[in-house]
Amino acid sequence: MKVVELAGGVGGAKLAEGLAAHVGADLTVVVNTGDDLELHGLSIWPDHDTVAYTLAGVDDEVRGWGLRDETWTVMEGLSALGDTSWFRLGDRDLATHLWRTDRLRTGARPTDVALELGAALRIGSTILPMTDEPVRTEVLTDDGWLEFQEYFVRRHQEPEVREVRFRGIEAARPTPEVLAAIDAADAIVIAPSNPIVSIGPILAVPGMASALAAARERGVPVVAVSGIIGGKALKGPADRMLTSLGHESSALGVARLYAGLATAFVVDAADADATSSIARLGVRPVVADTIMSDDAARARVAGEVLRAAGATVA
Ligand code: FO1
């Protein structure tokens, strides 16, 4: 069963690991690139790397990003030199950024670099940037427009978000590889990532929504998973962001954002009471325990998602 997952950071990576346990090389993860940044002259791709490190089994599960068994000697050296960088880069993680930046400088496409990195990390599944053109998510706060990582890391997601924009999105297009993966998909999965700043940029790439709609018209199931449980996000600012942008911070609020695209919407048992309202949106509600606390849970949730997509899952 060929599965395409639209994913952002942590929630997307965990579900990707669960999906890979079921379909392995038949999984393609289309990752958000709006969180990407340049720092110390290096090209850093947080959402891509979180998915890649997780699928490679080398991620730091406690921190939720970067590599396990990490050391921080370069950062210590930089701070000794008076560098006040707030975005922490481990020594082994830096190897990824140095290697990637060199590859990009020689003119390689981000997609080619992602495929090479996946091969180097021996990941069976495929990870594709949503586009090869630069897109940068920015959020409008009382302190003006902030670049995403400035908001997310430096400001600890504390400012209220009044507006979101994806700089460069107009000139972006889905890559041929992404369009081919959607075209060949038997199921499309929208991960329980932040619907505004992780899934939002992917759907905002001109041509992406219509490619997904065409798949849905062909009868390809599109199964979204709620990242809001009992009105709260398990991790990150999605709940507050939904509210400050005028949406409802609930499973139903997220379902409304995906209505018209998703054919099914998986909600946690805590939100079983929302199923009739979700059904009224024309989206089939599926109730499951969606907490992905360990590898077994990730595979179990992925199994529920694939079952919701019509697969017969052992
Ligand atoms: N998140 C933090 O909260 N603090 C950091 O210093 C930090 C560094 C970092 C380095 C590489 C990387 O791939 C991710 C990193 N993250 C850090 C997480 C990152 O901000 C988030 O993964 C995404 O951007 C949110 O989806």
mmCIF file of C-alpha atoms and ligand atoms in Angstrom:
data_model
loop_
_atom_site.group_PDB
_atom_site.id
_atom_site.type_symbol
_atom_site.label_atom_id
_atom_site.label_comp_id
_atom_site.label_asym_id
_atom_site.label_seq_id
_atom_site.Cartn_x
_atom_site.Cartn_y
_atom_site.Cartn_z
ATOM 1 C CA MET A 1 0.000 0.000 0.000
ATOM 2 C CA LYS A 2 1.686 3.261 -1.133
ATOM 3 C CA VAL A 3 1.214 5.874 1.579
ATOM 4 C CA VAL A 4 2.011 9.596 1.406
ATOM 5 C CA GLU A 5 2.186 11.400 4.774
ATOM 6 C CA LEU A 6 2.096 15.192 5.025
ATOM 7 C CA ALA A 7 4.168 15.941 8.125
ATOM 8 C CA GLY A 8 5.724 18.621 10.292
ATOM 9 C CA GLY A 9 7.866 18.037 13.353
ATOM 10 C CA VAL A 10 7.399 15.733 16.287
ATOM 11 C CA GLY A 11 3.835 14.469 15.701
ATOM 12 C CA GLY A 12 4.580 13.883 12.053
ATOM 13 C CA ALA A 13 7.809 12.032 12.827
ATOM 14 C CA LYS A 14 6.185 9.697 15.359
ATOM 15 C CA LEU A 15 3.364 8.769 13.001
ATOM 16 C CA ALA A 16 5.887 8.342 10.165
ATOM 17 C CA GLU A 17 7.738 5.804 12.292
ATOM 18 C CA GLY A 18 4.469 3.957 12.943
ATOM 19 C CA LEU A 19 3.518 4.028 9.250
ATOM 20 C CA ALA A 20 6.997 2.817 8.242
ATOM 21 C CA ALA A 21 6.520 -0.176 10.568
ATOM 22 C CA HIS A 22 3.546 -1.155 8.360
ATOM 23 C CA VAL A 23 4.535 -0.117 4.827
ATOM 24 C CA GLY A 24 8.320 0.535 4.999
ATOM 25 C CA ALA A 25 9.666 1.652 1.625
ATOM 26 C CA ASP A 26 6.084 2.302 0.411
ATOM 27 C CA LEU A 27 5.942 5.339 2.727
ATOM 28 C CA THR A 28 6.768 8.785 1.367
ATOM 29 C CA VAL A 29 6.832 11.640 3.878
ATOM 30 C CA VAL A 30 6.283 15.119 2.431
ATOM 31 C CA VAL A 31 7.790 17.504 4.997
ATOM 32 C CA ASN A 32 7.174 21.157 5.763
ATOM 33 C CA THR A 33 10.124 23.412 4.861
ATOM 34 C CA GLY A 34 8.692 26.646 6.293
ATOM 35 C CA ASP A 35 10.624 26.145 9.564
ATOM 36 C CA ASP A 36 13.956 25.977 7.715
ATOM 37 C CA LEU A 37 16.602 28.574 8.539
ATOM 38 C CA GLU A 38 20.142 29.690 7.779
ATOM 39 C CA LEU A 39 22.409 30.034 10.813
ATOM 40 C CA HIS A 40 26.230 30.244 11.002
ATOM 41 C CA GLY A 41 26.041 30.077 7.189
ATOM 42 C CA LEU A 42 24.425 26.622 7.415
ATOM 43 C CA SER A 43 21.164 25.367 5.887
ATOM 44 C CA ILE A 44 19.114 23.837 8.709
ATOM 45 C CA TRP A 45 15.925 21.867 8.045
ATOM 46 C CA PRO A 46 14.281 21.129 11.428
ATOM 47 C CA ASP A 47 11.089 19.373 10.300
ATOM 48 C CA HIS A 48 12.950 17.316 7.703
ATOM 49 C CA ASP A 49 15.689 16.347 10.165
ATOM 50 C CA THR A 50 13.216 15.412 12.925
ATOM 51 C CA VAL A 51 11.503 12.984 10.532
ATOM 52 C CA ALA A 52 14.806 11.696 9.096
ATOM 53 C CA TYR A 53 16.479 11.123 12.465
ATOM 54 C CA THR A 54 13.314 9.452 13.809
ATOM 55 C CA LEU A 55 12.973 7.095 10.818
ATOM 56 C CA ALA A 56 16.710 6.338 11.098
ATOM 57 C CA GLY A 57 16.223 5.547 14.809
ATOM 58 C CA VAL A 58 18.912 8.038 15.868
ATOM 59 C CA ASP A 59 16.671 10.803 17.187
ATOM 60 C CA ASP A 60 16.814 12.107 20.758
ATOM 61 C CA GLU A 61 13.366 11.134 22.015
ATOM 62 C CA VAL A 62 13.651 13.172 25.204
ATOM 63 C CA ARG A 63 14.534 16.462 23.523
ATOM 64 C CA GLY A 64 12.206 15.791 20.592
ATOM 65 C CA TRP A 65 14.720 17.079 18.046
ATOM 66 C CA GLY A 66 18.362 16.503 17.051
ATOM 67 C CA LEU A 67 20.439 13.392 17.589
ATOM 68 C CA ARG A 68 20.736 11.133 20.628
ATOM 69 C CA ASP A 69 24.085 10.814 22.489
ATOM 70 C CA GLU A 70 24.848 14.363 21.335
ATOM 71 C CA THR A 71 27.753 16.529 22.518
ATOM 72 C CA TRP A 72 27.843 20.343 22.473
ATOM 73 C CA THR A 73 31.551 21.294 22.283
ATOM 74 C CA VAL A 74 31.127 23.532 19.207
ATOM 75 C CA MET A 75 28.288 25.467 20.851
ATOM 76 C CA GLU A 76 30.416 25.842 24.009
ATOM 77 C CA GLY A 77 33.285 27.114 21.860
ATOM 78 C CA LEU A 78 30.971 29.555 20.079
ATOM 79 C CA SER A 79 29.593 30.955 23.339
ATOM 80 C CA ALA A 80 33.168 31.311 24.650
ATOM 81 C CA LEU A 81 33.746 33.517 21.607
ATOM 82 C CA GLY A 82 30.763 35.648 22.601
ATOM 83 C CA ASP A 83 28.337 34.077 20.107
ATOM 84 C CA THR A 84 24.860 34.423 21.594
ATOM 85 C CA SER A 85 23.180 31.914 19.296
ATOM 86 C CA TRP A 86 19.957 30.660 20.903
ATOM 87 C CA PHE A 87 19.434 27.847 18.421
ATOM 88 C CA ARG A 88 21.356 24.881 19.775
ATOM 89 C CA LEU A 89 23.254 22.717 17.309
ATOM 90 C CA GLY A 90 24.886 19.516 18.581
ATOM 91 C CA ASP A 91 28.283 18.427 17.247
ATOM 92 C CA ARG A 92 26.896 15.420 15.349
ATOM 93 C CA ASP A 93 23.901 17.421 14.100
ATOM 94 C CA LEU A 94 26.356 19.995 12.741
ATOM 95 C CA ALA A 95 27.818 17.320 10.468
ATOM 96 C CA THR A 96 24.411 17.051 8.780
ATOM 97 C CA HIS A 97 24.174 20.828 8.311
ATOM 98 C CA LEU A 98 27.780 21.153 7.053
ATOM 99 C CA TRP A 99 27.329 18.275 4.572
ATOM 100 C CA ARG A 100 23.926 19.559 3.400
ATOM 101 C CA THR A 101 25.127 23.142 2.982
ATOM 102 C CA ASP A 102 28.060 21.977 0.869
ATOM 103 C CA ARG A 103 25.753 19.893 -1.337
ATOM 104 C CA LEU A 104 23.357 22.819 -1.827
ATOM 105 C CA ARG A 105 26.243 25.206 -2.583
ATOM 106 C CA THR A 106 27.318 22.916 -5.437
ATOM 107 C CA GLY A 107 23.830 23.452 -6.868
ATOM 108 C CA ALA A 108 22.110 20.231 -5.778
ATOM 109 C CA ARG A 109 18.306 20.513 -5.410
ATOM 110 C CA PRO A 110 16.976 20.246 -1.846
ATOM 111 C CA THR A 111 15.067 17.142 -2.991
ATOM 112 C CA ASP A 112 18.273 15.471 -4.199
ATOM 113 C CA VAL A 113 20.017 16.357 -0.932
ATOM 114 C CA ALA A 114 17.093 14.903 1.040
ATOM 115 C CA LEU A 115 17.247 11.674 -0.988
ATOM 116 C CA GLU A 116 21.027 11.401 -0.492
ATOM 117 C CA LEU A 117 20.664 11.971 3.251
ATOM 118 C CA GLY A 118 17.928 9.332 3.444
ATOM 119 C CA ALA A 119 20.239 6.865 1.715
ATOM 120 C CA ALA A 120 23.163 7.762 3.992
ATOM 121 C CA LEU A 121 20.929 7.217 7.043
ATOM 122 C CA ARG A 122 19.666 3.942 5.515
ATOM 123 C CA ILE A 123 16.048 5.048 5.774
ATOM 124 C CA GLY A 124 13.799 2.703 3.758
ATOM 125 C CA SER A 125 11.001 5.250 3.420
ATOM 126 C CA THR A 126 11.348 8.376 1.267
ATOM 127 C CA ILE A 127 11.407 11.883 2.704
ATOM 128 C CA LEU A 128 10.636 14.730 0.290
ATOM 129 C CA PRO A 129 10.706 18.481 0.923
ATOM 130 C CA MET A 130 7.279 19.901 -0.021
ATOM 131 C CA THR A 131 8.988 22.209 -2.561
ATOM 132 C CA ASP A 132 12.525 22.999 -3.774
ATOM 133 C CA GLU A 133 11.851 26.733 -3.611
ATOM 134 C CA PRO A 134 12.569 28.637 -0.366
ATOM 135 C CA VAL A 135 9.508 29.170 1.870
ATOM 136 C CA ARG A 136 9.776 30.791 5.302
ATOM 137 C CA THR A 137 6.996 30.827 7.874
ATOM 138 C CA GLU A 138 6.646 34.088 9.808
ATOM 139 C CA VAL A 139 4.216 34.979 12.581
ATOM 140 C CA LEU A 140 2.828 38.425 13.429
ATOM 141 C CA THR A 141 2.983 39.260 17.153
ATOM 142 C CA ASP A 142 2.818 42.426 19.242
ATOM 143 C CA ASP A 143 6.555 42.697 18.495
ATOM 144 C CA GLY A 144 5.909 42.611 14.732
ATOM 145 C CA TRP A 145 6.717 39.820 12.279
ATOM 146 C CA LEU A 146 8.995 37.102 13.705
ATOM 147 C CA GLU A 147 10.761 34.388 11.724
ATOM 148 C CA PHE A 148 9.456 31.016 12.807
ATOM 149 C CA GLN A 149 12.409 29.786 14.885
ATOM 150 C CA GLU A 150 12.753 33.221 16.500
ATOM 151 C CA TYR A 151 9.163 32.758 17.692
ATOM 152 C CA PHE A 152 9.345 29.025 18.403
ATOM 153 C CA VAL A 153 12.744 28.762 20.091
ATOM 154 C CA ARG A 154 14.051 32.199 21.069
ATOM 155 C CA ARG A 155 10.694 33.472 22.340
ATOM 156 C CA HIS A 156 9.611 30.020 23.554
ATOM 157 C CA GLN A 157 6.327 30.353 21.589
ATOM 158 C CA GLU A 158 5.157 32.835 24.192
ATOM 159 C CA PRO A 159 3.975 35.797 22.003
ATOM 160 C CA GLU A 160 0.360 35.660 20.809
ATOM 161 C CA VAL A 161 0.166 34.934 17.072
ATOM 162 C CA ARG A 162 -2.175 37.274 15.222
ATOM 163 C CA GLU A 163 -1.317 36.326 11.656
ATOM 164 C CA VAL A 164 0.838 33.792 9.821
ATOM 165 C CA ARG A 165 2.474 34.142 6.421
ATOM 166 C CA PHE A 166 4.660 31.915 4.286
ATOM 167 C CA ARG A 167 7.273 34.137 2.641
ATOM 168 C CA GLY A 168 8.092 32.893 -0.895
ATOM 169 C CA ILE A 169 5.055 30.582 -1.153
ATOM 170 C CA GLU A 170 3.759 32.261 -4.346
ATOM 171 C CA ALA A 171 6.875 31.219 -6.269
ATOM 172 C CA ALA A 172 6.860 27.711 -4.773
ATOM 173 C CA ARG A 173 5.597 24.598 -6.557
ATOM 174 C CA PRO A 174 5.343 20.978 -5.429
ATOM 175 C CA THR A 175 8.386 19.079 -6.735
ATOM 176 C CA PRO A 176 7.876 16.508 -9.505
ATOM 177 C CA GLU A 177 8.741 13.847 -6.931
ATOM 178 C CA VAL A 178 5.979 15.045 -4.585
ATOM 179 C CA LEU A 179 3.422 15.149 -7.416
ATOM 180 C CA ALA A 180 4.459 11.654 -8.554
ATOM 181 C CA ALA A 181 4.135 10.308 -4.998
ATOM 182 C CA ILE A 182 0.638 11.808 -4.632
ATOM 183 C CA ASP A 183 -0.283 10.438 -8.059
ATOM 184 C CA ALA A 184 0.803 6.921 -7.064
ATOM 185 C CA ALA A 185 -0.643 7.019 -3.544
ATOM 186 C CA ASP A 186 -3.168 4.461 -2.318
ATOM 187 C CA ALA A 187 -3.651 6.554 0.826
ATOM 188 C CA ILE A 188 -2.767 10.069 1.932
ATOM 189 C CA VAL A 189 -2.238 10.785 5.634
ATOM 190 C CA ILE A 190 -2.219 14.219 7.268
ATOM 191 C CA ALA A 191 -0.100 13.898 10.424
ATOM 192 C CA PRO A 192 -1.159 15.284 13.826
ATOM 193 C CA SER A 193 1.251 18.170 13.288
ATOM 194 C CA ASN A 194 0.339 21.807 13.873
ATOM 195 C CA PRO A 195 -2.397 22.427 11.281
ATOM 196 C CA ILE A 196 -1.431 26.124 10.934
ATOM 197 C CA VAL A 197 2.383 26.207 10.700
ATOM 198 C CA SER A 198 3.301 22.589 9.881
ATOM 199 C CA ILE A 199 0.520 21.273 7.613
ATOM 200 C CA GLY A 200 -0.582 24.776 6.562
ATOM 201 C CA PRO A 201 2.551 25.592 4.542
ATOM 202 C CA ILE A 202 2.384 22.236 2.722
ATOM 203 C CA LEU A 203 -1.241 22.822 1.672
ATOM 204 C CA ALA A 204 -0.413 26.430 0.736
ATOM 205 C CA VAL A 205 2.155 25.458 -1.922
ATOM 206 C CA PRO A 206 0.363 26.458 -5.163
ATOM 207 C CA GLY A 207 -0.766 23.257 -6.897
ATOM 208 C CA MET A 208 -0.514 21.041 -3.795
ATOM 209 C CA ALA A 209 -4.180 21.265 -2.725
ATOM 210 C CA SER A 210 -5.382 20.544 -6.261
ATOM 211 C CA ALA A 211 -3.044 17.543 -6.567
ATOM 212 C CA LEU A 212 -4.434 16.190 -3.290
ATOM 213 C CA ALA A 213 -8.016 16.954 -4.378
ATOM 214 C CA ALA A 214 -7.428 15.058 -7.637
ATOM 215 C CA ALA A 215 -6.234 12.047 -5.637
ATOM 216 C CA ARG A 216 -9.313 12.260 -3.435
ATOM 217 C CA GLU A 217 -11.534 12.473 -6.561
ATOM 218 C CA ARG A 218 -9.825 9.296 -7.804
ATOM 219 C CA GLY A 219 -11.029 7.638 -4.621
ATOM 220 C CA VAL A 220 -7.758 7.849 -2.671
ATOM 221 C CA PRO A 221 -8.607 8.105 1.035
ATOM 222 C CA VAL A 222 -7.213 11.185 2.805
ATOM 223 C CA VAL A 223 -6.977 10.457 6.523
ATOM 224 C CA ALA A 224 -6.112 13.284 8.907
ATOM 225 C CA VAL A 225 -5.188 12.783 12.561
ATOM 226 C CA SER A 226 -6.090 15.356 15.186
ATOM 227 C CA GLY A 227 -3.127 16.861 17.035
ATOM 228 C CA ILE A 228 -5.516 18.513 19.484
ATOM 229 C CA ILE A 229 -6.760 16.216 22.253
ATOM 230 C CA GLY A 230 -9.267 17.494 24.783
ATOM 231 C CA GLY A 231 -8.692 21.011 23.464
ATOM 232 C CA LYS A 232 -4.936 20.831 24.065
ATOM 233 C CA ALA A 233 -1.887 20.182 21.895
ATOM 234 C CA LEU A 234 0.364 17.436 23.320
ATOM 235 C CA LYS A 235 3.420 19.529 22.428
ATOM 236 C CA GLY A 236 3.923 22.961 20.895
ATOM 237 C CA PRO A 237 1.728 26.028 20.430
ATOM 238 C CA ALA A 238 -1.040 24.630 18.163
ATOM 239 C CA ASP A 239 -3.842 25.088 20.709
ATOM 240 C CA ARG A 240 -3.048 28.731 21.511
ATOM 241 C CA MET A 241 -2.340 29.472 17.862
ATOM 242 C CA LEU A 242 -5.684 28.056 16.716
ATOM 243 C CA THR A 243 -7.478 30.253 19.268
ATOM 244 C CA SER A 244 -5.509 33.444 18.595
ATOM 245 C CA LEU A 245 -6.160 33.000 14.858
ATOM 246 C CA GLY A 246 -9.924 32.690 15.431
ATOM 247 C CA HIS A 247 -10.310 28.938 15.147
ATOM 248 C CA GLU A 248 -11.565 26.574 17.835
ATOM 249 C CA SER A 249 -8.829 24.723 19.707
ATOM 250 C CA SER A 250 -10.521 21.344 19.517
ATOM 251 C CA ALA A 251 -10.661 18.215 17.379
ATOM 252 C CA LEU A 252 -13.694 19.744 15.658
ATOM 253 C CA GLY A 253 -11.769 22.972 15.062
ATOM 254 C CA VAL A 254 -9.009 21.028 13.326
ATOM 255 C CA ALA A 255 -11.557 18.934 11.382
ATOM 256 C CA ARG A 256 -13.038 22.183 10.032
ATOM 257 C CA LEU A 257 -9.610 23.127 8.638
ATOM 258 C CA TYR A 258 -9.346 19.808 6.784
ATOM 259 C CA ALA A 259 -13.009 19.520 5.701
ATOM 260 C CA GLY A 260 -13.198 19.360 1.909
ATOM 261 C CA LEU A 261 -9.806 17.609 1.770
ATOM 262 C CA ALA A 262 -9.910 14.828 4.365
ATOM 263 C CA THR A 263 -12.207 11.861 3.836
ATOM 264 C CA ALA A 264 -11.666 10.642 7.406
ATOM 265 C CA PHE A 265 -10.513 12.283 10.618
ATOM 266 C CA VAL A 266 -9.009 10.316 13.499
ATOM 267 C CA VAL A 267 -9.733 11.766 16.934
ATOM 268 C CA ASP A 268 -8.624 10.587 20.339
ATOM 269 C CA ALA A 269 -11.104 8.749 22.550
ATOM 270 C CA ALA A 270 -11.160 11.926 24.673
ATOM 271 C CA ASP A 271 -12.967 13.649 21.801
ATOM 272 C CA ALA A 272 -15.473 10.918 20.962
ATOM 273 C CA ASP A 273 -18.258 13.437 21.686
ATOM 274 C CA ALA A 274 -17.191 15.447 18.602
ATOM 275 C CA THR A 275 -17.861 12.641 16.125
ATOM 276 C CA SER A 276 -21.387 13.706 15.085
ATOM 277 C CA SER A 277 -20.287 17.330 14.488
ATOM 278 C CA ILE A 278 -17.305 16.058 12.480
ATOM 279 C CA ALA A 279 -19.551 13.759 10.444
ATOM 280 C CA ARG A 280 -21.732 16.792 9.613
ATOM 281 C CA LEU A 281 -18.654 18.309 7.925
ATOM 282 C CA GLY A 282 -18.724 15.410 5.483
ATOM 283 C CA VAL A 283 -15.662 13.859 7.110
ATOM 284 C CA ARG A 284 -15.871 10.325 8.486
ATOM 285 C CA PRO A 285 -14.881 10.411 12.167
ATOM 286 C CA VAL A 286 -12.735 7.599 13.570
ATOM 287 C CA VAL A 287 -12.165 7.294 17.322
ATOM 288 C CA ALA A 288 -8.879 5.779 18.521
ATOM 289 C CA ASP A 289 -6.290 6.083 21.258
ATOM 290 C CA THR A 290 -3.958 8.455 19.404
ATOM 291 C CA ILE A 291 -1.246 8.938 22.054
ATOM 292 C CA MET A 292 2.032 7.754 20.494
ATOM 293 C CA SER A 293 4.029 7.242 23.685
ATOM 294 C CA ASP A 294 6.324 4.469 22.415
ATOM 295 C CA ASP A 295 7.178 2.521 19.261
ATOM 296 C CA ALA A 296 4.336 0.035 19.787
ATOM 297 C CA ALA A 297 1.836 2.893 20.187
ATOM 298 C CA ARG A 298 3.171 4.563 17.047
ATOM 299 C CA ALA A 299 2.616 1.382 15.056
ATOM 300 C CA ARG A 300 -0.827 0.931 16.634
ATOM 301 C CA VAL A 301 -1.974 4.477 15.780
ATOM 302 C CA ALA A 302 -0.573 4.058 12.269
ATOM 303 C CA GLY A 303 -2.557 0.818 12.003
ATOM 304 C CA GLU A 304 -5.742 2.668 12.963
ATOM 305 C CA VAL A 305 -4.964 5.300 10.325
ATOM 306 C CA LEU A 306 -4.370 2.677 7.619
ATOM 307 C CA ARG A 307 -7.552 0.840 8.645
ATOM 308 C CA ALA A 308 -9.408 4.165 8.329
ATOM 309 C CA ALA A 309 -7.890 4.314 4.826
ATOM 310 C CA GLY A 310 -9.479 0.958 4.036
ATOM 311 C CA ALA A 311 -6.421 -1.249 4.488
ATOM 312 C CA THR A 312 -6.782 -4.649 6.081
ATOM 313 C CA VAL A 313 -4.238 -4.273 8.862
ATOM 314 C CA ALA A 314 -3.059 -7.266 10.890
HETATM 315 N N1 FO1 B 1 14.063 23.513 19.461
HETATM 316 C C1 FO1 B 1 14.276 24.209 20.612
HETATM 317 O O1 FO1 B 1 13.334 24.416 21.372
HETATM 318 N N2 FO1 B 1 15.525 24.689 20.935
HETATM 319 C C2 FO1 B 1 16.583 24.520 20.131
HETATM 320 O O2 FO1 B 1 17.675 24.993 20.443
HETATM 321 C C3 FO1 B 1 16.404 23.755 18.920
HETATM 322 C C4 FO1 B 1 17.474 23.486 18.057
HETATM 323 C C5 FO1 B 1 17.239 22.667 16.930
HETATM 324 C C6 FO1 B 1 18.296 22.310 16.091
HETATM 325 C C7 FO1 B 1 18.066 21.501 14.974
HETATM 326 C C8 FO1 B 1 16.783 21.042 14.696
HETATM 327 O O3 FO1 B 1 16.561 20.233 13.622
HETATM 328 C C9 FO1 B 1 15.702 21.389 15.515
HETATM 329 C C10 FO1 B 1 15.926 22.209 16.637
HETATM 330 N N3 FO1 B 1 14.875 22.560 17.499
HETATM 331 C C11 FO1 B 1 15.098 23.278 18.632
HETATM 332 C C12 FO1 B 1 13.486 22.126 17.230
HETATM 333 C C13 FO1 B 1 12.827 22.987 16.164
HETATM 334 O O4 FO1 B 1 12.721 24.328 16.517
HETATM 335 C C14 FO1 B 1 11.458 22.349 15.915
HETATM 336 O O5 FO1 B 1 11.718 21.009 15.638
HETATM 337 C C15 FO1 B 1 10.651 22.738 14.697
HETATM 338 O O6 FO1 B 1 11.059 23.818 14.044
HETATM 339 C C16 FO1 B 1 9.201 22.852 15.136
HETATM 340 O O7 FO1 B 1 8.448 22.031 14.321
#
